Amino acid sequence: NTDQTPASFWITNPNNHWIGNHAAGSDRYGFWFDLHEHPTGPSATESICPRGTKLGTFRGNVGHSNTRYALRIHEEFTPRQNPCQDPSDTNYLESVFEEFTGWKNMRNAVISERTGSVRFTNIRAIDNLLGGIEVSVGDFSPFGTLKVEKSVVVAHSNNNSAGDKSQMRGVVGPRSEGMLISDIDFYNWDIPAVKKSACISTCSHCFQKPFADTGARTVFVEKVKFHGTVTRKVWFEFPFKGIVRDLDGSLTEVSRTLPGGETEQGAWITPFYEHLKVDECELKKTMFDGLVCDTSVTLRRCVFWKGKPDHNFKQVEMKLIHLPSAIVEDSATPLTQEELDEESRYGNIGIQAGDNPLGGWSFPVLVGHTYQLHFNYGIDFTEINFDRSALWEEGEYSVLKFNHTETREKMQLVKNDVELDSFVEKFQMVGKTDDHGSFYLDLEENSTYMLVAGKANPSVGTQYLIRGHHCWGDHCSTGPTDASLEPFKRMWSKLEDWRINRDDATEAVALPKEGDTIEIPPTWDMILDIETPILEQLTIKGRLTFKNPAANIILNAKKILVLRSLRVGSEENPILSEAKIKLHGEDDQINLSYTPELPSCGKCLMVVGELQVHGRAVKETILRLAANAFKDDTTLTLDTDLVSGYWLGREIVITQSTSVAEDYEIVKVTQVQGNTITIDPALKKNRIGVTHTFGDYTADARATVGLLGHNVVIEGVHQGENKWNGAIIIGDHKDQNGNQHRAKLNMSGVEMKNLGQYDSERAALRIKGMNDEDAVKVHQCSINNSESFGFRMEDSSDVVFTQNVVLDTWTAGVYVRDSRDFTISNNLTVFLNKRFFGPQYSEVTALYAICADLDHICKNYTFQNNIAAGSQDWGIAFKYDSCDPDVYGKWSGNAVFATDHGIANGSVGAECSDISNQSVFFSRDFAVSSLQTYDRIQGHHLILGSNRKGINLMTAGESTNYMHLHDSLIVGNLYPECADSY
C-alpha cells in the first residue's frame, strides 16, 4: 500500500538524473526506487521495463532522519543491455550509485533488494540505527559486478551516540553468491558484542518468516580498514551458515607461508560446525562469530532440499561428520564405529522452512575433504534434490557419503526426468577425472558416494535429483504363485518334511538352525509346531500355520516375508494358548526388500499375501471406571462385569484424570470378581470414576481402562542397549508383469509390543495401498510402545480398525492419509510423545491424525466414539469438509483428555466443517481449534470441562461466512475438589 510508504523522492523510472538533492524527515523513505516490471496507469505499456532500464545519474544526494531508509531500491533493479529480456551473465549493464550520504535514519542508509550489476561507491553511512549498506539479493549478473566500494560506515559519531545500536550492521551481504565489499572504512565499532552488531554481516533478511534462504552464501571482502576500537568485525545472520572470503587479509590479518617461502594474505570465515573443525581453522567467536581458516583450505556451499517421503523430512536436522580422507586414499586411518556414533563429532544442519530452495539444508564444506551425512537418526530418502554453488572451480572437489539405513539396491541421478549416466565403479582420481554428479553405490556397505566437483558435466549442470530404490532387479515383485497346495500337512519339527519329496531318504536335509535363511516353497502347507531358532529370514511362498491347539509356539526371525499365507489361529478357531512372533535384530542389519510399493525394512514382518492372527476372543477390552479410585488403592470398580476372566494376570492401562499427559498408569490384574478388579502395583494418582450432570448434558470425564495384554503377541525383541523396535508392514503390489496382487489382514486378540521404528514411517502396524473389499480388519488388539506411529494407513479403503488400545507412540497413535470408506471406532489411544527439533521447530502431532495435513484427501469415512488420552501435542487433528447431516454424523462421540491441544480441524478453501458431538477435558490449551480457515463452521453438543481455554475457531470467506455453535456445555472446572485439575 503506497499510501503507507511515503517517500520524499518517489522514483518509478531509473533513467533520469538525481544530483545534489536532500531528503529529510520522511515517515518512510528518502529516495524510493519503486520499480515495476512495466509502467502502470495511463502510461501503461509492456515495451518499457523499468527494472531492466539503465540508471541515468545518482550522485551527491543526501538522506537523513527518515523513519526507515534513506535510499531504498525496491523490489528489483537489474539493469541490462536489453531491458525487457531476462537478466543473465551476458545481458547486464553496469549502473552506479555514488557519493550518497545517509545519516540518522531509523533503519539503513541504503538498502537494495533484487540487484544486478550495480556499484555503490563513495557511500557515507553515519549514525543509522539498523544498518549502513545492505543488499538483499544479487545473483542477476556475473560474480563481482555487484559491489559496495570506496565507502565509509560510522557506527556512531561524536554528534550523536543515542539510540540502541545493538543490531547495527555496517555492510550486509545478500542471500546470494558473489558480492564484493571493497575499500570500506569502518569507524567507531566499539558496540558491545552481545547481539547482532558487527561491521560486516550476511544473509540479508534471512531471519524473516517464511525464511528467505537456506544460507551458506559467499561474500568477498578486500581493502577494508578499521578505525578506533572494534568489538566485532563479522556476525552471521540466521540461518548462521554464511561464508566470508577475506581476499587480502585486511579483514582478518591472517597470512600463511607458501612452500616457496612467499607470504599469502587472506582467509575464510564461517560459523563453527563440528564437521569443519580442522587444523587450518581457528575458532574466533568474539571477533568473527565463527571459524577463521587460512588460505590452504577453500570453503564452498552445498545444498539438499525437498527430501521424500515428505513426512519423514519435516523439520529434521542433517548431520555431517568429517572423514579422515577421500575414499580412494587408503593411508588414512578410518573412524571407528565408536567415533562415528559420537554425537559431538557431527555438525548439525537445520532445515529451512522458507524459499531458495524450499525445505532445504545448505552447508559449507572444505574442498578436498570427505563427509558422511545422514538425517536425524537414519532417515532414508526416496528422492532428494542437490545443488552446489556456482563458485566451485575446475579442480575443486569434495565427496559426500550417505550410509543408508534401508537397503539401497539402485541409485539414480535424474535431470529433467531423464536418468543420467553418471555411475562410476570407483572414484579412481577424485576430482581430476570424474565430473560433478559422479556417484558410486557400494552395495556391500550399503552406502552411496557422491562427487561434488567444479568440473561440470554439461548434461548435469550444478543441480540434479537423486532417487533411491530399495528393490531393483529380477527378484523384486515376483508375485505370489497360484500353485496348488499339497493335499497333506508338513510339520516343522519333522526332518523328512523338509525334503522336497518326503519319501526320498537320499535327500540330505536338516532342521532350520539359527542364522538360516528359510523358504517355505509355493506348494507346501506347513504347520509350525515348535519354537524356531532365530532365523535370518523366513520367506513364506506357500502357507505356514501355527499348530492349534498347542502350547507356547514361538516364531523367531529377523525378517519375515509373507508372499502367500501366514495363519495364527482364525476367527472361528482362535489360539487359546500362548503364541508369539518375535522379531530380532538391530538397526544396522540388512533390510528386507521385495516391492517398490512397500519400503524396505529390517526387523520386520512384511506381508504382500495373507496374514491372519487371532488370539482368544474377549468381550471387554475398553471400560470406564464406575467409582472414584484414590492413590494407594489396589482395587478398581469398572462399569461392566468381566465375565470371561481373561483379564486375570494381564496388563492394563489406566488413563489420566489430570491435565498431565504422562499421568497414565500400567498395572497388572491379579484378581477379577464381577466388575471389581485387584491390581498390582497400587495406584499412584487419584482416578475419576463419576460423571456430572448439568441439565440435559452429562460430562463424562471418567478414567478409562484398556486391556494391553493378549495371549498372542507380535513383538520386537530389544537386544542389549539397542532399543530398535520391530515393524509390521502390509500392502498390495504389482508384479513385474503388471498384475495386481491383493494383500489381506485380519487380526483380533493380539498384542503388538515394542514395534515402530524411530524417525521413520515404519509404524508398529502400517498398511499401504490396500483397496480390496474387506481386506483389513483389526479388532480388539493392542499396540504397546511404538517408537513411531502406532497404526498408520495410507492410500487404502474399506479398512476396519475397532476396539483397539494404542499406548505410548510418537508422531501419531493412529494416522490416516489419502484413504476412503474406512471405519475407526471405539478405540483408546493413550500418550503421545511430541518430537522436538530444537528451539525453532516442532512438528504437529496427534493421538489421532485423520487426514490432517492440507494435501491429504479422505472421503466417506467413519470416526466415532474414540478416546484420546494424554498427548504432548494434539488429541485429535482431522480434516472433514462437509456439513451434510448424512455425512457429519459419521464423525461424533469422540472424547479427548489431558492434551496440549484438544481437537483441531483443518482445511483450506473447504465450504464447511462440523465439530459436533465431541468432548474435551483437561486440555492445557484450547479444547477446540481450527488449524486452517473454513467458509463455515458449525457445531452442537460439544461438552468441554476443566480446560485451560475453550474454543478458538476461524472462518474466512465472502459474505456467506459464519460460525454457528449451539446446544453445548462449557464448564470451567468439573472437579474443584481436585487440586491437580483445572
GROMACS .gro file of N, CA and C in nm, residues 4-75:
model
  216
    4GLN      N    1   0.095   0.397   0.267
    4GLN     CA    2   0.161   0.371   0.394
    4GLN      C    3   0.313   0.381   0.382
    5THR      N    4   0.364   0.404   0.262
    5THR     CA    5   0.508   0.410   0.242
    5THR      C    6   0.547   0.536   0.166
    6PRO      N    7   0.528   0.652   0.225
    6PRO     CA    8   0.562   0.777   0.155
    6PRO      C    9   0.714   0.790   0.139
    7ALA      N   10   0.752   0.867   0.039
    7ALA     CA   11   0.893   0.894   0.011
    7ALA      C   12   0.908   1.039  -0.034
    8SER      N   13   1.021   1.100   0.006
    8SER     CA   14   1.048   1.237  -0.040
    8SER      C   15   1.069   1.240  -0.190
    9PHE      N   16   1.139   1.139  -0.243
    9PHE     CA   17   1.158   1.124  -0.387
    9PHE      C   18   1.108   0.984  -0.425
   10TRP      N   19   0.998   0.980  -0.495
   10TRP     CA   20   0.937   0.852  -0.535
   10TRP      C   21   0.968   0.832  -0.683
   11ILE      N   22   1.049   0.732  -0.713
   11ILE     CA   23   1.109   0.717  -0.846
   11ILE      C   24   1.059   0.588  -0.909
   12THR      N   25   1.002   0.596  -1.028
   12THR     CA   26   0.949   0.477  -1.095
   12THR      C   27   1.023   0.443  -1.224
   13ASN      N   28   1.111   0.532  -1.269
   13ASN     CA   29   1.194   0.502  -1.385
   13ASN      C   30   1.336   0.547  -1.355
   14PRO      N   31   1.434   0.458  -1.361
   14PRO     CA   32   1.570   0.494  -1.319
   14PRO      C   33   1.645   0.580  -1.422
   15ASN      N   34   1.596   0.588  -1.545
   15ASN     CA   35   1.672   0.658  -1.650
   15ASN      C   36   1.648   0.809  -1.642
   16ASN      N   37   1.685   0.867  -1.527
   16ASN     CA   38   1.678   1.011  -1.504
   16ASN      C   39   1.801   1.049  -1.422
   17HIS      N   40   1.809   1.177  -1.382
   17HIS     CA   41   1.929   1.225  -1.316
   17HIS      C   42   1.893   1.290  -1.183
   18TRP      N   43   1.953   1.239  -1.073
   18TRP     CA   44   1.931   1.295  -0.940
   18TRP      C   45   2.068   1.337  -0.887
   19ILE      N   46   2.088   1.465  -0.875
   19ILE     CA   47   2.218   1.518  -0.838
   19ILE      C   48   2.200   1.625  -0.730
   20GLY      N   49   2.265   1.603  -0.614
   20GLY     CA   50   2.271   1.706  -0.511
   20GLY      C   51   2.142   1.732  -0.439
   21ASN      N   52   2.052   1.632  -0.428
   21ASN     CA   53   1.924   1.651  -0.358
   21ASN      C   54   1.935   1.604  -0.213
   22HIS      N   55   1.850   1.664  -0.127
   22HIS     CA   56   1.842   1.624   0.013
   22HIS      C   57   1.700   1.575   0.042
   23ALA      N   58   1.691   1.462   0.112
   23ALA     CA   59   1.561   1.406   0.151
   23ALA      C   60   1.564   1.385   0.301
   24ALA      N   61   1.485   1.461   0.376
   24ALA     CA   62   1.494   1.458   0.522
   24ALA      C   63   1.355   1.444   0.583
   25GLY      N   64   1.347   1.360   0.690
   25GLY     CA   65   1.228   1.355   0.774
   25GLY      C   66   1.109   1.284   0.715
   26SER      N   67   1.126   1.193   0.623
   26SER     CA   68   1.012   1.119   0.569
   26SER      C   69   0.963   1.015   0.670
   27ASP      N   70   0.833   0.990   0.666
   27ASP     CA   71   0.776   0.888   0.753
   27ASP      C   72   0.817   0.747   0.710
   28ARG      N   73   0.876   0.734   0.590
   28ARG     CA   74   0.928   0.604   0.547
   28ARG      C   75   1.065   0.622   0.480
   29TYR      N   76   1.067   0.670   0.354
   29TYR     CA   77   1.191   0.667   0.276
   29TYR      C   78   1.229   0.807   0.231
   30GLY      N   79   1.361   0.825   0.212
   30GLY     CA   80   1.407   0.946   0.148
   30GLY      C   81   1.395   0.934  -0.003
   31PHE      N   82   1.475   0.845  -0.062
   31PHE     CA   83   1.469   0.817  -0.206
   31PHE      C   84   1.419   0.673  -0.223
   32TRP      N   85   1.309   0.660  -0.296
   32TRP     CA   86   1.250   0.526  -0.314
   32TRP      C   87   1.242   0.494  -0.464
   33PHE      N   88   1.326   0.402  -0.507
   33PHE     CA   89   1.318   0.350  -0.643
   33PHE      C   90   1.213   0.238  -0.643
   34ASP      N   91   1.090   0.274  -0.672
   34ASP     CA   92   0.977   0.180  -0.673
   34ASP      C   93   0.959   0.132  -0.818
   35LEU      N   94   1.035   0.031  -0.855
   35LEU     CA   95   1.045  -0.009  -0.995
   35LEU      C   96   0.955  -0.129  -1.023
   36HIS      N   97   0.861  -0.111  -1.115
   36HIS     CA   98   0.771  -0.218  -1.154
   36HIS      C   99   0.820  -0.283  -1.283
   37GLU      N  100   0.763  -0.399  -1.312
   37GLU     CA  101   0.803  -0.467  -1.434
   37GLU      C  102   0.771  -0.383  -1.556
   38HIS      N  103   0.653  -0.318  -1.556
   38HIS     CA  104   0.613  -0.227  -1.664
   38HIS      C  105   0.541  -0.108  -1.602
   39PRO      N  106   0.537   0.006  -1.672
   39PRO     CA  107   0.459   0.120  -1.620
   39PRO      C  108   0.312   0.083  -1.604
   40THR      N  109   0.248   0.147  -1.509
   40THR     CA  110   0.105   0.125  -1.487
   40THR      C  111   0.030   0.256  -1.508
   41GLY      N  112  -0.102   0.250  -1.498
   41GLY     CA  113  -0.183   0.371  -1.511
   41GLY      C  114  -0.195   0.416  -1.656
   42PRO      N  115  -0.214   0.546  -1.679
   42PRO     CA  116  -0.234   0.597  -1.816
   42PRO      C  117  -0.117   0.569  -1.909
   43SER      N  118   0.004   0.552  -1.852
   43SER     CA  119   0.123   0.529  -1.935
   43SER      C  120   0.155   0.380  -1.950
   44ALA      N  121   0.063   0.294  -1.916
   44ALA     CA  122   0.090   0.151  -1.917
   44ALA      C  123   0.133   0.102  -2.055
   45THR      N  124   0.241   0.029  -2.058
   45THR     CA  125   0.290  -0.033  -2.181
   45THR      C  126   0.388  -0.144  -2.143
   46GLU      N  127   0.391  -0.250  -2.220
   46GLU     CA  128   0.485  -0.359  -2.195
   46GLU      C  129   0.616  -0.339  -2.270
   47SER      N  130   0.629  -0.231  -2.345
   47SER     CA  131   0.752  -0.206  -2.420
   47SER      C  132   0.858  -0.136  -2.335
   48ILE      N  133   0.820  -0.089  -2.218
   48ILE     CA  134   0.914  -0.025  -2.126
   48ILE      C  135   0.926  -0.112  -2.002
   49CYS      N  136   1.050  -0.136  -1.959
   49CYS     CA  137   1.077  -0.227  -1.846
   49CYS      C  138   1.168  -0.157  -1.747
   50PRO      N  139   1.112  -0.082  -1.651
   50PRO     CA  140   1.195  -0.003  -1.559
   50PRO      C  141   1.298  -0.084  -1.482
   51ARG      N  142   1.266  -0.208  -1.447
   51ARG     CA  143   1.360  -0.287  -1.368
   51ARG      C  144   1.489  -0.317  -1.444
   52GLY      N  145   1.480  -0.324  -1.576
   52GLY     CA  146   1.599  -0.351  -1.656
   52GLY      C  147   1.658  -0.230  -1.722
   53THR      N  148   1.602  -0.112  -1.695
   53THR     CA  149   1.648   0.012  -1.760
   53THR      C  150   1.772   0.067  -1.690
   54LYS      N  151   1.865   0.123  -1.766
   54LYS     CA  152   1.988   0.175  -1.709
   54LYS      C  153   1.958   0.294  -1.618
   55LEU      N  154   2.047   0.315  -1.522
   55LEU     CA  155   2.038   0.431  -1.433
   55LEU      C  156   2.100   0.551  -1.503
   56GLY      N  157   2.031   0.665  -1.497
   56GLY     CA  158   2.088   0.788  -1.551
   56GLY      C  159   2.204   0.833  -1.465
   57THR      N  160   2.177   0.920  -1.369
   57THR     CA  161   2.280   0.963  -1.275
   57THR      C  162   2.220   0.970  -1.136
   58PHE      N  163   2.293   0.915  -1.036
   58PHE     CA  164   2.253   0.931  -0.896
   58PHE      C  165   2.382   0.964  -0.822
   59ARG      N  166   2.399   1.096  -0.791
   59ARG     CA  167   2.527   1.142  -0.737
   59ARG      C  168   2.505   1.261  -0.644
   60GLY      N  169   2.577   1.256  -0.532
   60GLY     CA  170   2.581   1.371  -0.443
   60GLY      C  171   2.453   1.394  -0.366
   61ASN      N  172   2.368   1.293  -0.349
   61ASN     CA  173   2.242   1.310  -0.276
   61ASN      C  174   2.260   1.277  -0.128
   62VAL      N  175   2.167   1.328  -0.047
   62VAL     CA  176   2.172   1.309   0.098
   62VAL      C  177   2.033   1.268   0.147
   63GLY      N  178   2.029   1.169   0.237
   63GLY     CA  179   1.904   1.131   0.302
   63GLY      C  180   1.926   1.118   0.451
   64HIS      N  181   1.847   1.187   0.531
   64HIS     CA  182   1.867   1.177   0.676
   64HIS      C  183   1.735   1.190   0.750
   65SER      N  184   1.735   1.137   0.872
   65SER     CA  185   1.623   1.149   0.967
   65SER      C  186   1.494   1.090   0.912
   66ASN      N  187   1.505   0.982   0.836
   66ASN     CA  188   1.389   0.910   0.784
   66ASN      C  189   1.359   0.791   0.875
   67THR      N  190   1.231   0.756   0.889
   67THR     CA  191   1.195   0.650   0.983
   67THR      C  192   1.229   0.510   0.932
   68ARG      N  193   1.259   0.497   0.804
   68ARG     CA  194   1.306   0.367   0.753
   68ARG      C  195   1.443   0.384   0.685
   69TYR      N  196   1.443   0.405   0.554
   69TYR     CA  197   1.566   0.404   0.478
   69TYR      C  198   1.588   0.538   0.408
   70ALA      N  199   1.714   0.578   0.401
   70ALA     CA  200   1.746   0.699   0.324
   70ALA      C  201   1.735   0.672   0.174
   71LEU      N  202   1.783   0.555   0.129
   71LEU     CA  203   1.773   0.513  -0.011
   71LEU      C  204   1.725   0.370  -0.015
   72ARG      N  205   1.608   0.350  -0.074
   72ARG     CA  206   1.557   0.213  -0.089
   72ARG      C  207   1.535   0.184  -0.237
   73ILE      N  208   1.590   0.071  -0.284
   73ILE     CA  209   1.571   0.024  -0.422
   73ILE      C  210   1.485  -0.101  -0.413
   74HIS      N  211   1.363  -0.092  -0.465
   74HIS     CA  212   1.261  -0.196  -0.442
   74HIS      C  213   1.179  -0.214  -0.570
   75GLU      N  214   1.138  -0.335  -0.610
   75GLU     CA  215   1.183  -0.458  -0.549
   75GLU      C  216   1.288  -0.527  -0.634
   0.00000   0.00000   0.00000
